[in-house]
Amino acid sequence: QLNLGNAYDHLGRYEEALDAYRSALRHADQYGDPDFAMQIRNNIGIPLKKLGRLDESEQVLRQVLKYATAKGYQKDMAAANDNLGDLYMIRGDFLRALELYHRAILQTAPGFRDESIEQNPDKEALKEAADKKRLLNFLNNKANAWKACYESTREPGYLQNALQCYRRADEVAGLMRQEHSEQSSKLFWRYTTRPVYEQAIEACYLLGDAEQAFFFME
């Protein structure tokens, strides 16, 4: 049922995805598997968000975060914070989204401990991260949140912060290429990194920084 829910979500059939996830959740509860139930609840929050049922989505994601925090499950805490960040982006609360994306980064890069949202992991912390694909996604989301802050305020400093995140994301992409040569097909890298570079180039043009724009074009 979980895989069926994922398939429906991918197809944009969100009500059917919810039905499948809830069926899977009933089975997880019936067989006393709270860890699996937590993963399903995290999935439930996604189609709820896409359907605009934001309060319901937040409620279930908060349950996931509470359980994962109590268990010390960093990966699940990061996933919940990232999904909550997406939810606050929809609400237009970009600074709150930034805080949540930053927490997801903290929980994914164990060598990074700076609580300030203006800061990002250094190269060494990026290398130590076990799940670099997720870290790339979190950095990109954080950069996009900074960009959204700029678009609502026209404060150039927000774009500078966004570009710092995009640069870190570029470094993660480079590390991924080194570690996963078997996944180095053009299709894989286009799907994984193209959104990062497109958004970064747009931020450069908004800032009038042609030099950095060329960097992200290379």
JSON list of C-alpha atoms in Angstrom, two decimals:
[
{"chain": "A", "resi": 1, "resn": "GLN", "atom": "CA", "xyz": [0.00, 0.00, 0.00]},
{"chain": "A", "resi": 2, "resn": "LEU", "atom": "CA", "xyz": [2.88, 2.37, 0.70]},
{"chain": "A", "resi": 3, "resn": "ASN", "atom": "CA", "xyz": [4.33, 1.87, -2.79]},
{"chain": "A", "resi": 4, "resn": "LEU", "atom": "CA", "xyz": [0.86, 2.28, -4.26]},
{"chain": "A", "resi": 5, "resn": "GLY", "atom": "CA", "xyz": [0.49, 5.57, -2.39]},
{"chain": "A", "resi": 6, "resn": "ASN", "atom": "CA", "xyz": [3.85, 6.74, -3.72]},
{"chain": "A", "resi": 7, "resn": "ALA", "atom": "CA", "xyz": [2.76, 5.87, -7.26]},
{"chain": "A", "resi": 8, "resn": "TYR", "atom": "CA", "xyz": [-0.51, 7.77, -6.92]},
{"chain": "A", "resi": 9, "resn": "ASP", "atom": "CA", "xyz": [1.32, 10.78, -5.46]},
{"chain": "A", "resi": 10, "resn": "HIS", "atom": "CA", "xyz": [3.77, 10.74, -8.38]},
{"chain": "A", "resi": 11, "resn": "LEU", "atom": "CA", "xyz": [0.81, 10.72, -10.80]},
{"chain": "A", "resi": 12, "resn": "GLY", "atom": "CA", "xyz": [-0.85, 13.65, -9.03]},
{"chain": "A", "resi": 13, "resn": "ARG", "atom": "CA", "xyz": [-3.75, 11.50, -7.80]},
{"chain": "A", "resi": 14, "resn": "TYR", "atom": "CA", "xyz": [-3.51, 12.83, -4.27]},
{"chain": "A", "resi": 15, "resn": "GLU", "atom": "CA", "xyz": [-6.82, 11.62, -2.82]},
{"chain": "A", "resi": 16, "resn": "GLU", "atom": "CA", "xyz": [-6.02, 8.08, -3.95]},
{"chain": "A", "resi": 17, "resn": "ALA", "atom": "CA", "xyz": [-2.52, 8.44, -2.51]},
{"chain": "A", "resi": 18, "resn": "LEU", "atom": "CA", "xyz": [-4.04, 9.41, 0.83]},
{"chain": "A", "resi": 19, "resn": "ASP", "atom": "CA", "xyz": [-6.34, 6.37, 0.79]},
{"chain": "A", "resi": 20, "resn": "ALA", "atom": "CA", "xyz": [-3.40, 4.06, 0.08]},
{"chain": "A", "resi": 21, "resn": "TYR", "atom": "CA", "xyz": [-1.21, 5.65, 2.76]},
{"chain": "A", "resi": 22, "resn": "ARG", "atom": "CA", "xyz": [-3.98, 5.44, 5.35]},
{"chain": "A", "resi": 23, "resn": "SER", "atom": "CA", "xyz": [-4.50, 1.78, 4.53]},
{"chain": "A", "resi": 24, "resn": "ALA", "atom": "CA", "xyz": [-0.76, 1.20, 5.03]},
{"chain": "A", "resi": 25, "resn": "LEU", "atom": "CA", "xyz": [-0.92, 3.13, 8.31]},
{"chain": "A", "resi": 26, "resn": "ARG", "atom": "CA", "xyz": [-3.72, 0.92, 9.62]},
{"chain": "A", "resi": 27, "resn": "HIS", "atom": "CA", "xyz": [-1.60, -2.15, 8.90]},
{"chain": "A", "resi": 28, "resn": "ALA", "atom": "CA", "xyz": [1.45, -0.62, 10.59]},
{"chain": "A", "resi": 29, "resn": "ASP", "atom": "CA", "xyz": [-0.61, 0.23, 13.68]},
{"chain": "A", "resi": 30, "resn": "GLN", "atom": "CA", "xyz": [-2.24, -3.21, 13.67]},
{"chain": "A", "resi": 31, "resn": "TYR", "atom": "CA", "xyz": [1.13, -4.98, 13.65]},
{"chain": "A", "resi": 32, "resn": "GLY", "atom": "CA", "xyz": [2.73, -2.62, 16.18]},
{"chain": "A", "resi": 33, "resn": "ASP", "atom": "CA", "xyz": [5.39, -1.05, 13.96]},
{"chain": "A", "resi": 34, "resn": "PRO", "atom": "CA", "xyz": [5.68, 2.57, 15.15]},
{"chain": "A", "resi": 35, "resn": "ASP", "atom": "CA", "xyz": [8.78, 3.32, 13.07]},
{"chain": "A", "resi": 36, "resn": "PHE", "atom": "CA", "xyz": [7.01, 2.31, 9.85]},
{"chain": "A", "resi": 37, "resn": "ALA", "atom": "CA", "xyz": [3.91, 4.23, 10.96]},
{"chain": "A", "resi": 38, "resn": "MET", "atom": "CA", "xyz": [6.08, 7.34, 11.35]},
{"chain": "A", "resi": 39, "resn": "GLN", "atom": "CA", "xyz": [7.38, 6.99, 7.78]},
{"chain": "A", "resi": 40, "resn": "ILE", "atom": "CA", "xyz": [3.84, 6.61, 6.46]},
{"chain": "A", "resi": 41, "resn": "ARG", "atom": "CA", "xyz": [2.66, 9.69, 8.35]},
{"chain": "A", "resi": 42, "resn": "ASN", "atom": "CA", "xyz": [5.48, 11.69, 6.79]},
{"chain": "A", "resi": 43, "resn": "ASN", "atom": "CA", "xyz": [4.23, 10.53, 3.37]},
{"chain": "A", "resi": 44, "resn": "ILE", "atom": "CA", "xyz": [0.63, 11.43, 4.30]},
{"chain": "A", "resi": 45, "resn": "GLY", "atom": "CA", "xyz": [1.69, 15.01, 4.95]},
{"chain": "A", "resi": 46, "resn": "ILE", "atom": "CA", "xyz": [2.83, 15.47, 1.35]},
{"chain": "A", "resi": 47, "resn": "PRO", "atom": "CA", "xyz": [-0.45, 14.93, -0.59]},
{"chain": "A", "resi": 48, "resn": "LEU", "atom": "CA", "xyz": [-2.32, 16.83, 2.13]},
{"chain": "A", "resi": 49, "resn": "LYS", "atom": "CA", "xyz": [0.01, 19.77, 1.46]},
{"chain": "A", "resi": 50, "resn": "LYS", "atom": "CA", "xyz": [-0.50, 19.47, -2.31]},
{"chain": "A", "resi": 51, "resn": "LEU", "atom": "CA", "xyz": [-4.27, 19.45, -1.81]},
{"chain": "A", "resi": 52, "resn": "GLY", "atom": "CA", "xyz": [-4.03, 22.71, 0.13]},
{"chain": "A", "resi": 53, "resn": "ARG", "atom": "CA", "xyz": [-5.00, 21.08, 3.42]},
{"chain": "A", "resi": 54, "resn": "LEU", "atom": "CA", "xyz": [-2.11, 22.80, 5.14]},
{"chain": "A", "resi": 55, "resn": "ASP", "atom": "CA", "xyz": [-3.29, 22.59, 8.75]},
{"chain": "A", "resi": 56, "resn": "GLU", "atom": "CA", "xyz": [-3.88, 18.84, 8.44]},
{"chain": "A", "resi": 57, "resn": "SER", "atom": "CA", "xyz": [-0.50, 18.43, 6.79]},
{"chain": "A", "resi": 58, "resn": "GLU", "atom": "CA", "xyz": [1.26, 20.36, 9.54]},
{"chain": "A", "resi": 59, "resn": "GLN", "atom": "CA", "xyz": [-0.49, 18.35, 12.24]},
{"chain": "A", "resi": 60, "resn": "VAL", "atom": "CA", "xyz": [0.68, 15.01, 10.87]},
{"chain": "A", "resi": 61, "resn": "LEU", "atom": "CA", "xyz": [4.21, 16.28, 10.14]},
{"chain": "A", "resi": 62, "resn": "ARG", "atom": "CA", "xyz": [4.48, 17.60, 13.70]},
{"chain": "A", "resi": 63, "resn": "GLN", "atom": "CA", "xyz": [3.58, 14.10, 14.93]},
{"chain": "A", "resi": 64, "resn": "VAL", "atom": "CA", "xyz": [6.38, 12.68, 12.79]},
{"chain": "A", "resi": 65, "resn": "LEU", "atom": "CA", "xyz": [8.86, 15.26, 14.06]},
{"chain": "A", "resi": 66, "resn": "LYS", "atom": "CA", "xyz": [7.92, 14.62, 17.70]},
{"chain": "A", "resi": 67, "resn": "TYR", "atom": "CA", "xyz": [8.36, 10.86, 17.34]},
{"chain": "A", "resi": 68, "resn": "ALA", "atom": "CA", "xyz": [11.61, 11.12, 15.34]},
{"chain": "A", "resi": 69, "resn": "THR", "atom": "CA", "xyz": [13.06, 13.61, 17.84]},
{"chain": "A", "resi": 70, "resn": "ALA", "atom": "CA", "xyz": [12.21, 11.35, 20.78]},
{"chain": "A", "resi": 71, "resn": "LYS", "atom": "CA", "xyz": [13.95, 8.45, 19.03]},
{"chain": "A", "resi": 72, "resn": "GLY", "atom": "CA", "xyz": [16.88, 10.53, 17.78]},
{"chain": "A", "resi": 73, "resn": "TYR", "atom": "CA", "xyz": [16.21, 9.61, 14.15]},
{"chain": "A", "resi": 74, "resn": "GLN", "atom": "CA", "xyz": [18.12, 12.39, 12.39]},
{"chain": "A", "resi": 75, "resn": "LYS", "atom": "CA", "xyz": [17.14, 11.35, 8.85]},
{"chain": "A", "resi": 76, "resn": "ASP", "atom": "CA", "xyz": [13.43, 11.36, 9.68]},
{"chain": "A", "resi": 77, "resn": "MET", "atom": "CA", "xyz": [13.72, 14.63, 11.60]},
{"chain": "A", "resi": 78, "resn": "ALA", "atom": "CA", "xyz": [15.34, 16.18, 8.53]},
{"chain": "A", "resi": 79, "resn": "ALA", "atom": "CA", "xyz": [12.61, 14.87, 6.22]},
{"chain": "A", "resi": 80, "resn": "ALA", "atom": "CA", "xyz": [9.86, 16.24, 8.47]},
{"chain": "A", "resi": 81, "resn": "ASN", "atom": "CA", "xyz": [11.55, 19.64, 8.79]},
{"chain": "A", "resi": 82, "resn": "ASP", "atom": "CA", "xyz": [12.03, 19.81, 5.01]},
{"chain": "A", "resi": 83, "resn": "ASN", "atom": "CA", "xyz": [8.35, 19.00, 4.39]},
{"chain": "A", "resi": 84, "resn": "LEU", "atom": "CA", "xyz": [7.31, 21.58, 7.00]},
{"chain": "A", "resi": 85, "resn": "GLY", "atom": "CA", "xyz": [9.56, 24.09, 5.23]},
{"chain": "A", "resi": 86, "resn": "ASP", "atom": "CA", "xyz": [7.71, 23.42, 1.98]},
{"chain": "A", "resi": 87, "resn": "LEU", "atom": "CA", "xyz": [4.44, 23.99, 3.80]},
{"chain": "A", "resi": 88, "resn": "TYR", "atom": "CA", "xyz": [5.57, 27.37, 5.15]},
{"chain": "A", "resi": 89, "resn": "MET", "atom": "CA", "xyz": [6.78, 28.36, 1.68]},
{"chain": "A", "resi": 90, "resn": "ILE", "atom": "CA", "xyz": [3.22, 27.83, 0.42]},
{"chain": "A", "resi": 91, "resn": "ARG", "atom": "CA", "xyz": [1.95, 29.99, 3.27]},
{"chain": "A", "resi": 92, "resn": "GLY", "atom": "CA", "xyz": [4.38, 32.74, 2.31]},
{"chain": "A", "resi": 93, "resn": "ASP", "atom": "CA", "xyz": [6.24, 32.60, 5.63]},
{"chain": "A", "resi": 94, "resn": "PHE", "atom": "CA", "xyz": [9.67, 32.42, 4.02]},
{"chain": "A", "resi": 95, "resn": "LEU", "atom": "CA", "xyz": [11.76, 33.13, 7.12]},
{"chain": "A", "resi": 96, "resn": "ARG", "atom": "CA", "xyz": [10.07, 30.31, 9.00]},
{"chain": "A", "resi": 97, "resn": "ALA", "atom": "CA", "xyz": [10.69, 28.05, 6.00]},
{"chain": "A", "resi": 98, "resn": "LEU", "atom": "CA", "xyz": [14.36, 29.06, 6.09]},
{"chain": "A", "resi": 99, "resn": "GLU", "atom": "CA", "xyz": [14.65, 27.99, 9.73]},
{"chain": "A", "resi": 100, "resn": "LEU", "atom": "CA", "xyz": [13.12, 24.60, 8.94]},
{"chain": "A", "resi": 101, "resn": "TYR", "atom": "CA", "xyz": [15.33, 23.98, 5.90]},
{"chain": "A", "resi": 102, "resn": "HIS", "atom": "CA", "xyz": [18.36, 24.99, 7.98]},
{"chain": "A", "resi": 103, "resn": "ARG", "atom": "CA", "xyz": [17.39, 22.43, 10.63]},
{"chain": "A", "resi": 104, "resn": "ALA", "atom": "CA", "xyz": [17.14, 19.76, 7.93]},
{"chain": "A", "resi": 105, "resn": "ILE", "atom": "CA", "xyz": [20.68, 20.67, 6.83]},
{"chain": "A", "resi": 106, "resn": "LEU", "atom": "CA", "xyz": [21.95, 20.49, 10.43]},
{"chain": "A", "resi": 107, "resn": "GLN", "atom": "CA", "xyz": [20.42, 17.02, 10.75]},
{"chain": "A", "resi": 108, "resn": "THR", "atom": "CA", "xyz": [21.97, 15.83, 7.47]},
{"chain": "A", "resi": 109, "resn": "ALA", "atom": "CA", "xyz": [25.50, 17.26, 7.75]},
{"chain": "A", "resi": 110, "resn": "PRO", "atom": "CA", "xyz": [26.79, 15.96, 11.13]},
{"chain": "A", "resi": 111, "resn": "GLY", "atom": "CA", "xyz": [29.93, 18.11, 10.98]},
{"chain": "A", "resi": 112, "resn": "PHE", "atom": "CA", "xyz": [27.86, 21.32, 10.76]},
{"chain": "A", "resi": 113, "resn": "ARG", "atom": "CA", "xyz": [26.64, 22.86, 14.01]},
{"chain": "A", "resi": 114, "resn": "ASP", "atom": "CA", "xyz": [26.01, 26.55, 13.30]},
{"chain": "A", "resi": 115, "resn": "GLU", "atom": "CA", "xyz": [22.41, 27.47, 14.20]},
{"chain": "A", "resi": 116, "resn": "SER", "atom": "CA", "xyz": [22.52, 30.76, 12.26]},
{"chain": "A", "resi": 117, "resn": "ILE", "atom": "CA", "xyz": [20.43, 30.57, 9.09]},
{"chain": "A", "resi": 118, "resn": "GLU", "atom": "CA", "xyz": [22.99, 32.81, 7.33]},
{"chain": "A", "resi": 119, "resn": "GLN", "atom": "CA", "xyz": [25.61, 30.06, 7.63]},
{"chain": "A", "resi": 120, "resn": "ASN", "atom": "CA", "xyz": [26.12, 26.90, 5.57]},
{"chain": "A", "resi": 121, "resn": "PRO", "atom": "CA", "xyz": [28.28, 23.77, 5.92]},
{"chain": "A", "resi": 122, "resn": "ASP", "atom": "CA", "xyz": [31.91, 24.09, 4.84]},
{"chain": "A", "resi": 123, "resn": "LYS", "atom": "CA", "xyz": [33.52, 21.68, 2.36]},
{"chain": "A", "resi": 124, "resn": "GLU", "atom": "CA", "xyz": [34.61, 19.28, 5.11]},
{"chain": "A", "resi": 125, "resn": "ALA", "atom": "CA", "xyz": [31.10, 19.06, 6.56]},
{"chain": "A", "resi": 126, "resn": "LEU", "atom": "CA", "xyz": [29.69, 18.48, 3.07]},
{"chain": "A", "resi": 127, "resn": "LYS", "atom": "CA", "xyz": [32.14, 15.60, 2.55]},
{"chain": "A", "resi": 128, "resn": "GLU", "atom": "CA", "xyz": [31.08, 13.96, 5.83]},
{"chain": "A", "resi": 129, "resn": "ALA", "atom": "CA", "xyz": [27.37, 13.93, 4.93]},
{"chain": "A", "resi": 130, "resn": "ALA", "atom": "CA", "xyz": [26.26, 10.37, 4.17]},
{"chain": "A", "resi": 131, "resn": "ASP", "atom": "CA", "xyz": [23.20, 11.30, 2.10]},
{"chain": "A", "resi": 132, "resn": "LYS", "atom": "CA", "xyz": [24.46, 13.96, -0.27]},
{"chain": "A", "resi": 133, "resn": "LYS", "atom": "CA", "xyz": [21.46, 13.82, -2.59]},
{"chain": "A", "resi": 134, "resn": "ARG", "atom": "CA", "xyz": [19.15, 14.84, 0.27]},
{"chain": "A", "resi": 135, "resn": "LEU", "atom": "CA", "xyz": [21.63, 17.49, 1.40]},
{"chain": "A", "resi": 136, "resn": "LEU", "atom": "CA", "xyz": [21.67, 18.91, -2.14]},
{"chain": "A", "resi": 137, "resn": "ASN", "atom": "CA", "xyz": [17.88, 19.14, -2.04]},
{"chain": "A", "resi": 138, "resn": "PHE", "atom": "CA", "xyz": [17.85, 20.84, 1.38]},
{"chain": "A", "resi": 139, "resn": "LEU", "atom": "CA", "xyz": [20.47, 23.40, 0.32]},
{"chain": "A", "resi": 140, "resn": "ASN", "atom": "CA", "xyz": [18.53, 24.13, -2.86]},
{"chain": "A", "resi": 141, "resn": "ASN", "atom": "CA", "xyz": [15.31, 24.57, -0.87]},
{"chain": "A", "resi": 142, "resn": "LYS", "atom": "CA", "xyz": [17.06, 26.92, 1.54]},
{"chain": "A", "resi": 143, "resn": "ALA", "atom": "CA", "xyz": [18.46, 28.93, -1.37]},
{"chain": "A", "resi": 144, "resn": "ASN", "atom": "CA", "xyz": [15.01, 29.18, -2.94]},
{"chain": "A", "resi": 145, "resn": "ALA", "atom": "CA", "xyz": [13.60, 30.41, 0.36]},
{"chain": "A", "resi": 146, "resn": "TRP", "atom": "CA", "xyz": [16.24, 33.17, 0.48]},
{"chain": "A", "resi": 147, "resn": "LYS", "atom": "CA", "xyz": [15.32, 34.03, -3.10]},
{"chain": "A", "resi": 148, "resn": "ALA", "atom": "CA", "xyz": [11.64, 34.21, -2.14]},
{"chain": "A", "resi": 149, "resn": "CYS", "atom": "CA", "xyz": [12.59, 36.57, 0.71]},
{"chain": "A", "resi": 150, "resn": "TYR", "atom": "CA", "xyz": [14.26, 38.83, -1.84]},
{"chain": "A", "resi": 151, "resn": "GLU", "atom": "CA", "xyz": [11.26, 38.73, -4.17]},
{"chain": "A", "resi": 152, "resn": "SER", "atom": "CA", "xyz": [8.96, 39.87, -1.35]},
{"chain": "A", "resi": 153, "resn": "THR", "atom": "CA", "xyz": [11.28, 42.59, 0.05]},
{"chain": "A", "resi": 154, "resn": "ARG", "atom": "CA", "xyz": [13.80, 43.48, -2.72]},
{"chain": "A", "resi": 155, "resn": "GLU", "atom": "CA", "xyz": [16.59, 43.28, -0.14]},
{"chain": "A", "resi": 156, "resn": "PRO", "atom": "CA", "xyz": [19.78, 42.37, -2.10]},
{"chain": "A", "resi": 157, "resn": "GLY", "atom": "CA", "xyz": [21.36, 40.69, 0.92]},
{"chain": "A", "resi": 158, "resn": "TYR", "atom": "CA", "xyz": [18.83, 37.89, 0.64]},
{"chain": "A", "resi": 159, "resn": "LEU", "atom": "CA", "xyz": [20.03, 37.13, -2.89]},
{"chain": "A", "resi": 160, "resn": "GLN", "atom": "CA", "xyz": [23.64, 37.01, -1.68]},
{"chain": "A", "resi": 161, "resn": "ASN", "atom": "CA", "xyz": [22.58, 34.47, 0.94]},
{"chain": "A", "resi": 162, "resn": "ALA", "atom": "CA", "xyz": [20.77, 32.48, -1.75]},
{"chain": "A", "resi": 163, "resn": "LEU", "atom": "CA", "xyz": [23.88, 32.40, -3.94]},
{"chain": "A", "resi": 164, "resn": "GLN", "atom": "CA", "xyz": [25.99, 31.13, -1.04]},
{"chain": "A", "resi": 165, "resn": "CYS", "atom": "CA", "xyz": [23.55, 28.22, -0.69]},
{"chain": "A", "resi": 166, "resn": "TYR", "atom": "CA", "xyz": [23.61, 27.54, -4.43]},
{"chain": "A", "resi": 167, "resn": "ARG", "atom": "CA", "xyz": [27.42, 27.46, -4.33]},
{"chain": "A", "resi": 168, "resn": "ARG", "atom": "CA", "xyz": [27.33, 24.92, -1.51]},
{"chain": "A", "resi": 169, "resn": "ALA", "atom": "CA", "xyz": [24.83, 22.89, -3.52]},
{"chain": "A", "resi": 170, "resn": "ASP", "atom": "CA", "xyz": [27.24, 23.00, -6.47]},
{"chain": "A", "resi": 171, "resn": "GLU", "atom": "CA", "xyz": [29.99, 21.65, -4.21]},
{"chain": "A", "resi": 172, "resn": "VAL", "atom": "CA", "xyz": [27.72, 18.80, -3.09]},
{"chain": "A", "resi": 173, "resn": "ALA", "atom": "CA", "xyz": [26.96, 17.98, -6.73]},
{"chain": "A", "resi": 174, "resn": "GLY", "atom": "CA", "xyz": [30.70, 17.79, -7.40]},
{"chain": "A", "resi": 175, "resn": "LEU", "atom": "CA", "xyz": [31.19, 15.41, -4.47]},
{"chain": "A", "resi": 176, "resn": "MET", "atom": "CA", "xyz": [28.31, 13.26, -5.70]},
{"chain": "A", "resi": 177, "resn": "ARG", "atom": "CA", "xyz": [29.91, 12.97, -9.12]},
{"chain": "A", "resi": 178, "resn": "GLN", "atom": "CA", "xyz": [33.13, 11.75, -7.51]},
{"chain": "A", "resi": 179, "resn": "GLU", "atom": "CA", "xyz": [31.38, 9.19, -5.31]},
{"chain": "A", "resi": 180, "resn": "HIS", "atom": "CA", "xyz": [28.79, 7.89, -7.76]},
{"chain": "A", "resi": 181, "resn": "SER", "atom": "CA", "xyz": [30.44, 7.52, -11.12]},
{"chain": "A", "resi": 182, "resn": "GLU", "atom": "CA", "xyz": [27.97, 4.74, -11.98]},
{"chain": "A", "resi": 183, "resn": "GLN", "atom": "CA", "xyz": [25.20, 7.34, -11.85]},
{"chain": "A", "resi": 184, "resn": "SER", "atom": "CA", "xyz": [27.01, 9.85, -14.02]},
{"chain": "A", "resi": 185, "resn": "SER", "atom": "CA", "xyz": [24.64, 9.63, -16.98]},
{"chain": "A", "resi": 186, "resn": "LYS", "atom": "CA", "xyz": [23.53, 12.94, -18.45]},
{"chain": "A", "resi": 187, "resn": "LEU", "atom": "CA", "xyz": [19.91, 12.15, -17.61]},
{"chain": "A", "resi": 188, "resn": "PHE", "atom": "CA", "xyz": [20.69, 11.54, -13.92]},
{"chain": "A", "resi": 189, "resn": "TRP", "atom": "CA", "xyz": [22.65, 14.77, -13.51]},
{"chain": "A", "resi": 190, "resn": "ARG", "atom": "CA", "xyz": [20.17, 16.80, -15.51]},
{"chain": "A", "resi": 191, "resn": "TYR", "atom": "CA", "xyz": [17.33, 15.62, -13.27]},
{"chain": "A", "resi": 192, "resn": "THR", "atom": "CA", "xyz": [19.32, 16.02, -10.04]},
{"chain": "A", "resi": 193, "resn": "THR", "atom": "CA", "xyz": [21.13, 19.32, -10.53]},
{"chain": "A", "resi": 194, "resn": "ARG", "atom": "CA", "xyz": [19.42, 21.27, -13.31]},
{"chain": "A", "resi": 195, "resn": "PRO", "atom": "CA", "xyz": [16.88, 23.01, -11.01]},
{"chain": "A", "resi": 196, "resn": "VAL", "atom": "CA", "xyz": [19.74, 24.19, -8.78]},
{"chain": "A", "resi": 197, "resn": "TYR", "atom": "CA", "xyz": [21.64, 25.85, -11.61]},
{"chain": "A", "resi": 198, "resn": "GLU", "atom": "CA", "xyz": [18.55, 27.36, -13.23]},
{"chain": "A", "resi": 199, "resn": "GLN", "atom": "CA", "xyz": [17.53, 29.04, -9.97]},
{"chain": "A", "resi": 200, "resn": "ALA", "atom": "CA", "xyz": [21.12, 30.11, -9.25]},
{"chain": "A", "resi": 201, "resn": "ILE", "atom": "CA", "xyz": [21.49, 31.76, -12.67]},
{"chain": "A", "resi": 202, "resn": "GLU", "atom": "CA", "xyz": [18.20, 33.60, -12.19]},
{"chain": "A", "resi": 203, "resn": "ALA", "atom": "CA", "xyz": [19.41, 34.87, -8.80]},
{"chain": "A", "resi": 204, "resn": "CYS", "atom": "CA", "xyz": [22.65, 36.09, -10.42]},
{"chain": "A", "resi": 205, "resn": "TYR", "atom": "CA", "xyz": [20.75, 38.06, -13.05]},
{"chain": "A", "resi": 206, "resn": "LEU", "atom": "CA", "xyz": [18.46, 39.58, -10.42]},
{"chain": "A", "resi": 207, "resn": "LEU", "atom": "CA", "xyz": [21.59, 40.71, -8.58]},
{"chain": "A", "resi": 208, "resn": "GLY", "atom": "CA", "xyz": [23.29, 41.88, -11.77]},
{"chain": "A", "resi": 209, "resn": "ASP", "atom": "CA", "xyz": [26.24, 39.55, -11.14]},
{"chain": "A", "resi": 210, "resn": "ALA", "atom": "CA", "xyz": [27.28, 38.29, -14.58]},
{"chain": "A", "resi": 211, "resn": "GLU", "atom": "CA", "xyz": [30.48, 36.69, -13.26]},
{"chain": "A", "resi": 212, "resn": "GLN", "atom": "CA", "xyz": [28.62, 34.37, -10.92]},
{"chain": "A", "resi": 213, "resn": "ALA", "atom": "CA", "xyz": [26.02, 33.67, -13.60]},
{"chain": "A", "resi": 214, "resn": "PHE", "atom": "CA", "xyz": [28.79, 32.38, -15.90]},
{"chain": "A", "resi": 215, "resn": "PHE", "atom": "CA", "xyz": [30.11, 30.24, -13.02]},
{"chain": "A", "resi": 216, "resn": "PHE", "atom": "CA", "xyz": [26.77, 28.42, -12.73]},
{"chain": "A", "resi": 217, "resn": "MET", "atom": "CA", "xyz": [26.48, 28.10, -16.52]},
{"chain": "A", "resi": 218, "resn": "GLU", "atom": "CA", "xyz": [29.75, 26.14, -16.80]}
]
